[in-house]
Amino acid sequence: MIKQLLEHKEKKVEYAELVYDLIFVYIIGRNNALLHHTVGGYVTLEAFFMYVTCTLAVIQIWNFTTYYINGYGRNGARDNVLLFTNMFLMYFLARGTQADWQNYHTMYHIAWALILVNIGTQYLIERRHHLDEPVHKRRITRMAVILFCEAAIVALAMAEFAFTGTTFTSLAAIVLGIAVVMISGKDKSIRGIDFEHLSERAMLYVVFTFGEMIIAIAGYFDGEFTPRNLYFALMGFLIVVGLFLSYGAFYDHIVDRKLKTNGLGYMLIHIFLIFALNNITATLEFMRDENIDLLQKITFMVVSLIIYFGCLFALNRYALKRCHMGRSFYLTAAAIGAVFAALMYLFRDYSLVHIALTFCFVFGVCLFIRLSIRRSESAA
């Protein structure tokens, strides 16, 4: 065991993993497009429910795959078969992610279930190599059970839709996976997890999500070259920059990438962080759309930003000892968020004002984070 620890090297992100991630870049855009089907200026409840379900399902698939590769991937033929098989199946998820999703419900859920079964099968195959290692054996068995149970619930969702036309079981499958992973996250076993690789993979997914956000705000540069259009383009661009710099501050200066942890909590936080980024992307597209109800646009933006920064601050549990933030940090951040929300609703009728407020909030929090880091480093 001592020899293994001495010989440990950081697990590198392989090219196959990066190629695999490209399909998720494509699906992010497909998911966000669901929110552009409005009625009377409002995103329908049905469209929003499908958006939440499809977005969380895709992020969770990426999460399960990454966690398996991190713990047991060897960059061999079996790993590549896993990645490219799931990549192929993801195209069917993308095909079914559209306004008339009802016509593709069965296809979508068959592909979804097969992806989960594929990952679960990889765990079962791997289990035979760890029969004399109780920690690995227990972890592998637990993850396989989670995946197969979720796949079974996804299959039940097809029956629910066929008989009732409802889709609540689909979301229940995701909730089950998240709940069980949260419980499993309390397992203090650390062997077999390379947190440096895991945190880097999560960062890369966040970067890809920002890539979709950059594409989304390209619409701000359409139309005539007027002061108003230039103002919106500049504000939209700076909002994206501020969000990116905030995440970069945590990843580069706060997160302890050599921490001994099972990584489940870290990945779970990123599910909701990436989900919030997807919401912000959609809301930035709404900002200049006068056909979308103002109150709904503002609510989307405020809630999405609070979730994003809340998840970012939750990463503090994985911080370097010198960078752990105290209660005053969270209280100040909460106060900034409350003032931002109040001002957004107060000036809800003035689009020029609330996009400026969004910019000020994002960069204000970013500056607050960086000043807190500097104080922590100085104190150390």
Coordinates of C-alpha atoms in Angstrom, one line a residue:
M1 CA 0.0 0.0 0.0
I2 CA 2.8 2.4 0.9
K3 CA 4.5 1.7 -2.4
Q4 CA 1.2 2.4 -4.3
L5 CA 0.9 5.8 -2.5
L6 CA 4.5 6.7 -3.3
E7 CA 4.0 5.8 -6.9
H8 CA 0.7 7.6 -7.3
K9 CA 0.5 10.0 -10.1
E10 CA -2.3 12.4 -11.0
K11 CA -4.8 10.8 -13.4
K12 CA -4.7 12.7 -16.7
V13 CA -7.8 13.7 -18.6
E14 CA -7.7 11.5 -21.7
Y15 CA -8.6 12.6 -25.3
A16 CA -11.5 10.2 -25.4
E17 CA -13.1 11.9 -22.4
L18 CA -12.8 15.3 -24.1
V19 CA -14.3 13.9 -27.3
Y20 CA -17.1 12.4 -25.2
D21 CA -17.8 15.8 -23.7
L22 CA -18.5 17.3 -27.1
I23 CA -21.9 15.6 -27.3
F24 CA -22.8 17.4 -24.1
V25 CA -22.0 20.7 -25.6
Y26 CA -24.5 19.9 -28.4
I27 CA -27.2 18.8 -25.9
I28 CA -26.8 21.9 -23.7
G29 CA -28.1 23.9 -26.6
R30 CA -30.9 21.5 -27.3
N31 CA -32.0 21.6 -23.7
N32 CA -32.0 25.4 -23.5
A33 CA -34.1 25.6 -26.7
L34 CA -37.0 24.0 -24.7
L35 CA -37.5 27.3 -22.9
H36 CA -38.1 29.2 -26.0
H37 CA -41.5 27.8 -26.6
T38 CA -43.7 30.4 -24.9
V39 CA -47.4 31.1 -24.7
G40 CA -48.6 34.7 -24.0
G41 CA -45.1 35.7 -23.0
Y42 CA -44.6 32.9 -20.5
V43 CA -42.6 29.7 -20.6
T44 CA -45.2 27.0 -20.1
L45 CA -45.1 24.8 -17.0
E46 CA -44.9 21.7 -19.2
A47 CA -41.9 23.1 -21.2
F48 CA -40.1 24.1 -18.0
F49 CA -40.7 20.6 -16.4
M50 CA -39.2 18.9 -19.5
Y51 CA -36.3 21.4 -19.5
V52 CA -35.5 20.6 -15.8
T53 CA -35.8 16.8 -16.4
C54 CA -33.8 16.7 -19.6
T55 CA -31.1 19.0 -18.3
L56 CA -30.6 17.2 -15.0
A57 CA -30.7 13.8 -16.7
V58 CA -27.9 14.7 -19.1
I59 CA -25.7 16.3 -16.4
Q60 CA -26.3 13.2 -14.2
I61 CA -25.2 10.9 -17.0
W62 CA -22.0 12.8 -17.4
N63 CA -21.5 12.7 -13.6
F64 CA -22.0 8.9 -13.4
T65 CA -19.6 8.3 -16.4
T66 CA -16.9 10.6 -15.0
Y67 CA -17.0 9.1 -11.6
Y68 CA -16.6 5.6 -13.0
I69 CA -13.7 6.6 -15.3
N70 CA -12.0 8.4 -12.3
G71 CA -12.1 5.4 -10.1
Y72 CA -11.6 2.5 -12.5
G73 CA -10.9 3.8 -15.9
R74 CA -7.7 2.6 -17.5
N75 CA -8.0 4.3 -21.0
G76 CA -8.3 0.9 -22.5
A77 CA -10.7 -0.6 -25.1
R78 CA -13.5 -1.2 -22.6
D79 CA -13.4 2.4 -21.4
N80 CA -13.6 3.6 -25.0
V81 CA -16.5 1.3 -25.8
L82 CA -18.3 2.7 -22.7
L83 CA -17.7 6.3 -23.9
F84 CA -18.5 6.0 -27.5
T85 CA -21.5 3.7 -27.0
N86 CA -23.0 6.3 -24.6
M87 CA -22.0 9.1 -27.0
F88 CA -24.0 7.3 -29.7
L89 CA -27.0 6.9 -27.4
M90 CA -26.9 10.5 -26.4
Y91 CA -27.8 11.5 -30.0
F92 CA -31.2 9.9 -29.4
L93 CA -31.6 12.0 -26.2
A94 CA -30.7 15.1 -28.2
R95 CA -33.3 14.1 -31.0
G96 CA -36.0 13.8 -28.4
T97 CA -35.2 17.2 -26.7
Q98 CA -37.6 19.5 -28.6
A99 CA -41.0 21.0 -28.4
D100 CA -42.9 17.9 -29.6
W101 CA -41.0 15.7 -27.1
Q102 CA -44.1 13.6 -26.7
N103 CA -43.4 12.0 -30.1
Y104 CA -39.9 10.9 -29.0
H105 CA -40.7 9.9 -25.4
T106 CA -40.1 6.2 -25.8
M107 CA -37.0 6.6 -27.9
Y108 CA -35.6 9.1 -25.4
H109 CA -36.2 6.8 -22.4
I110 CA -34.9 3.7 -24.0
A111 CA -31.6 5.5 -24.8
W112 CA -31.5 6.9 -21.3
A113 CA -32.0 3.5 -19.6
L114 CA -29.4 1.8 -21.9
I115 CA -26.9 4.5 -21.0
L116 CA -27.4 3.8 -17.3
V117 CA -27.3 0.1 -17.8
N118 CA -24.1 0.5 -19.8
I119 CA -22.3 2.3 -16.9
G120 CA -23.7 -0.1 -14.4
T121 CA -22.5 -3.1 -16.4
Q122 CA -19.0 -1.6 -16.5
Y123 CA -19.0 -1.5 -12.7
L124 CA -20.1 -5.2 -12.5
I125 CA -17.3 -6.2 -14.9
E126 CA -14.8 -4.2 -12.8
R127 CA -16.1 -5.8 -9.6
R128 CA -14.3 -9.1 -10.3
H129 CA -11.0 -7.4 -10.1
H130 CA -11.6 -6.2 -6.5
L131 CA -13.2 -9.3 -4.8
D132 CA -10.4 -9.2 -2.2
E133 CA -10.7 -5.4 -1.6
P134 CA -13.8 -4.8 0.6
V135 CA -13.8 -1.0 0.2
H136 CA -13.8 -1.1 -3.6
K137 CA -16.1 -4.1 -3.7
R138 CA -18.7 -2.2 -1.6
R139 CA -18.4 1.0 -3.6
I140 CA -18.7 -0.8 -6.9
T141 CA -21.7 -2.8 -5.8
R142 CA -23.4 0.4 -4.5
M143 CA -22.9 2.3 -7.7
A144 CA -24.1 -0.6 -9.8
V145 CA -27.3 -0.9 -7.8
I146 CA -27.9 2.8 -8.0
L147 CA -27.5 2.8 -11.8
F148 CA -29.7 -0.3 -12.4
C149 CA -32.4 0.9 -10.1
E150 CA -32.5 4.3 -11.8
A151 CA -32.6 2.5 -15.2
A152 CA -35.6 0.5 -14.0
I153 CA -37.4 3.6 -13.0
V154 CA -36.7 5.2 -16.3
A155 CA -38.2 2.1 -17.9
L156 CA -41.3 2.6 -15.7
A157 CA -41.6 6.1 -16.9
M158 CA -42.3 4.8 -20.4
A159 CA -45.3 2.8 -19.0
E160 CA -46.5 5.8 -17.0
F161 CA -46.5 8.0 -20.1
A162 CA -48.2 5.3 -22.3
F163 CA -51.1 4.9 -19.8
T164 CA -51.5 8.4 -18.3
G165 CA -49.6 10.8 -20.5
T166 CA -47.7 12.2 -17.5
T167 CA -43.9 12.1 -17.0
F168 CA -43.4 12.5 -13.2
T169 CA -41.5 9.2 -13.0
S170 CA -38.8 10.5 -15.2
L171 CA -37.9 13.2 -12.7
A172 CA -38.3 10.7 -9.9
A173 CA -35.5 8.6 -11.4
I174 CA -33.2 11.6 -11.3
V175 CA -34.2 12.5 -7.7
L176 CA -33.5 8.9 -6.6
G177 CA -30.0 9.0 -8.1
I178 CA -29.3 12.3 -6.5
A179 CA -30.7 11.2 -3.1
V180 CA -28.7 7.9 -3.0
V181 CA -25.5 9.6 -4.1
M182 CA -26.0 12.2 -1.3
I183 CA -26.3 9.4 1.2
S184 CA -23.3 7.6 -0.3
G185 CA -21.3 10.7 -0.1
K186 CA -21.1 10.3 3.7
D187 CA -18.9 7.2 3.1
K188 CA -15.4 8.4 4.1
S189 CA -13.7 5.8 1.9
I190 CA -11.1 7.6 -0.2
R191 CA -9.1 4.9 -1.9
G192 CA -9.4 4.7 -5.7
I193 CA -10.6 8.3 -6.1
D194 CA -8.3 10.9 -7.8
F195 CA -9.7 14.2 -6.7
E196 CA -7.3 16.1 -9.0
H197 CA -8.7 14.4 -12.0
L198 CA -12.3 14.6 -10.8
S199 CA -12.1 18.4 -10.1
E200 CA -10.4 18.9 -13.5
R201 CA -13.2 17.0 -15.3
A202 CA -15.9 19.1 -13.5
M203 CA -14.0 22.3 -14.4
L204 CA -13.9 21.3 -18.1
Y205 CA -17.7 20.7 -18.1
V206 CA -18.2 24.1 -16.6
V207 CA -16.0 25.6 -19.3
F208 CA -18.0 23.8 -22.0
T209 CA -21.2 25.2 -20.4
F210 CA -19.7 28.7 -20.6
G211 CA -18.9 28.0 -24.2
E212 CA -22.6 27.6 -24.9
M213 CA -23.3 30.8 -22.9
I214 CA -20.9 32.7 -25.2
I215 CA -22.7 31.3 -28.2
A216 CA -26.0 32.4 -26.7
I217 CA -25.1 36.0 -26.2
A218 CA -24.0 36.3 -29.8
G219 CA -27.5 37.4 -30.5
Y220 CA -26.8 40.6 -28.5
F221 CA -24.5 41.6 -31.4
D222 CA -27.3 41.2 -34.1
G223 CA -29.2 44.2 -35.4
E224 CA -28.1 47.7 -36.1
F225 CA -25.0 49.2 -34.4
T226 CA -26.8 51.5 -32.0
P227 CA -25.9 52.7 -28.5
R228 CA -28.7 50.6 -27.0
N229 CA -27.6 47.4 -28.8
L230 CA -23.9 48.1 -27.9
Y231 CA -24.9 48.6 -24.3
F232 CA -26.7 45.3 -24.1
A233 CA -23.9 43.5 -25.9
L234 CA -21.3 44.9 -23.5
M235 CA -23.4 44.1 -20.4
G236 CA -24.2 40.6 -21.6
F237 CA -20.5 39.8 -22.4
L238 CA -19.3 41.2 -19.0
I239 CA -21.9 39.2 -17.1
V240 CA -20.5 36.0 -18.7
V241 CA -16.9 37.2 -17.9
G242 CA -17.8 37.9 -14.3
L243 CA -19.4 34.5 -13.8
F244 CA -16.4 32.8 -15.4
L245 CA -13.9 34.7 -13.2
S246 CA -15.8 33.8 -10.1
Y247 CA -15.6 30.1 -10.8
G248 CA -12.0 30.4 -11.8
A249 CA -11.2 32.1 -8.5
F250 CA -12.6 29.1 -6.6
Y251 CA -11.0 26.5 -8.8
D252 CA -7.5 28.1 -8.9
H253 CA -7.3 29.5 -5.4
I254 CA -9.7 27.9 -3.0
V255 CA -10.4 24.2 -4.0
D256 CA -7.8 21.9 -2.5
R257 CA -7.3 19.5 -5.5
K258 CA -5.1 17.2 -3.4
L259 CA -7.8 16.7 -0.8
K260 CA -8.6 13.1 0.3
T261 CA -12.3 12.8 -0.4
N262 CA -14.6 10.4 -2.2
G263 CA -15.6 13.3 -4.5
L264 CA -19.4 12.5 -4.6
G265 CA -20.4 15.7 -2.8
Y266 CA -18.2 17.8 -5.1
M267 CA -19.8 16.2 -8.2
L268 CA -23.2 16.6 -6.8
I269 CA -22.7 20.3 -6.2
H270 CA -21.6 20.6 -9.8
I271 CA -24.8 19.1 -11.1
F272 CA -26.7 22.1 -9.7
L273 CA -24.0 24.6 -10.5
I274 CA -24.1 23.6 -14.2
F275 CA -27.9 23.5 -14.1
A276 CA -27.8 27.1 -12.8
L277 CA -25.4 28.1 -15.6
N278 CA -27.8 26.6 -18.2
N279 CA -30.6 28.6 -16.7
I280 CA -28.5 31.8 -16.8
T281 CA -27.7 31.1 -20.5
A282 CA -31.4 30.8 -21.3
T283 CA -32.2 34.0 -19.3
L284 CA -29.5 36.0 -21.0
E285 CA -31.3 35.1 -24.3
F286 CA -34.6 36.2 -22.7
M287 CA -33.2 39.6 -21.6
R288 CA -33.6 41.3 -25.0
D289 CA -36.7 39.4 -26.0
E290 CA -39.6 41.8 -25.4
N291 CA -42.1 39.0 -25.9
I292 CA -41.1 37.3 -22.6
D293 CA -42.9 38.5 -19.5
L294 CA -40.6 40.9 -17.5
L295 CA -41.4 39.4 -14.1
Q296 CA -40.6 35.9 -15.3
K297 CA -37.3 37.0 -16.9
I298 CA -36.2 38.7 -13.7
T299 CA -37.3 35.7 -11.5
F300 CA -35.3 33.4 -13.8
M301 CA -32.2 35.5 -13.6
V302 CA -32.3 36.2 -9.8
V303 CA -33.0 32.6 -8.8
S304 CA -30.4 31.2 -11.3
L305 CA -27.7 33.5 -10.1
I306 CA -28.4 32.7 -6.4
I307 CA -28.3 29.0 -7.1
Y308 CA -25.0 29.4 -9.1
F309 CA -23.3 31.4 -6.4
G310 CA -24.8 29.2 -3.7
C311 CA -23.2 26.2 -5.3
L312 CA -20.0 28.0 -5.8
F313 CA -19.8 28.9 -2.1
A314 CA -20.7 25.3 -1.2
L315 CA -17.4 24.3 -2.8
N316 CA -15.8 25.9 0.3
R317 CA -16.1 22.6 2.0
Y318 CA -13.3 21.4 -0.3
A319 CA -11.2 24.5 0.3
L320 CA -7.6 24.7 1.3
K321 CA -7.2 25.2 5.0
R322 CA -6.0 28.7 4.6
C323 CA -9.0 29.6 2.4
H324 CA -11.9 28.4 4.5
M325 CA -14.5 31.1 4.6
G326 CA -16.2 32.0 7.9
R327 CA -19.7 32.9 8.8
S328 CA -19.2 36.6 8.0
F329 CA -18.4 35.7 4.4
Y330 CA -21.7 33.9 4.0
L331 CA -23.7 36.6 5.8
T332 CA -22.2 39.3 3.6
A333 CA -22.8 37.3 0.5
A334 CA -26.4 36.7 1.5
A335 CA -26.9 40.4 2.1
I336 CA -25.5 41.3 -1.3
G337 CA -27.9 38.7 -2.9
A338 CA -30.9 40.1 -1.0
V339 CA -30.1 43.7 -2.1
F340 CA -29.7 42.5 -5.7
A341 CA -33.0 40.7 -5.7
A342 CA -34.8 43.7 -4.2
L343 CA -33.4 46.1 -6.7
M344 CA -34.2 43.8 -9.6
Y345 CA -37.8 43.7 -8.7
L346 CA -38.0 47.4 -7.9
F347 CA -36.7 48.3 -11.3
R348 CA -38.3 45.4 -13.2
D349 CA -39.9 47.7 -15.8
Y350 CA -36.5 49.1 -16.9
S351 CA -34.6 46.6 -18.9
L352 CA -31.6 48.9 -19.2
V353 CA -31.4 49.1 -15.4
H354 CA -31.9 45.4 -14.5
I355 CA -29.2 44.2 -16.9
A356 CA -26.8 46.8 -15.4
L357 CA -27.8 45.6 -11.9
T358 CA -27.0 42.0 -13.0
F359 CA -23.6 43.1 -14.1
C360 CA -22.9 45.0 -10.9
F361 CA -24.1 42.0 -8.8
V362 CA -22.0 39.4 -10.7
F363 CA -18.8 41.6 -10.6
G364 CA -19.5 42.7 -7.1
V365 CA -19.6 39.1 -5.9
C366 CA -16.6 38.2 -8.0
L367 CA -14.6 41.1 -6.4
F368 CA -15.8 40.0 -3.0
I369 CA -14.6 36.5 -3.5
R370 CA -11.2 37.6 -4.7
L371 CA -10.7 40.1 -1.8
S372 CA -11.7 37.3 0.6
I373 CA -9.1 35.0 -1.0
R374 CA -6.4 37.7 -0.7
R375 CA -7.2 38.3 3.0
S376 CA -7.1 34.6 3.7
E377 CA -3.7 34.2 1.9
S378 CA -2.3 37.2 3.7
A379 CA -3.5 35.9 7.1
A380 CA -1.8 32.5 6.3

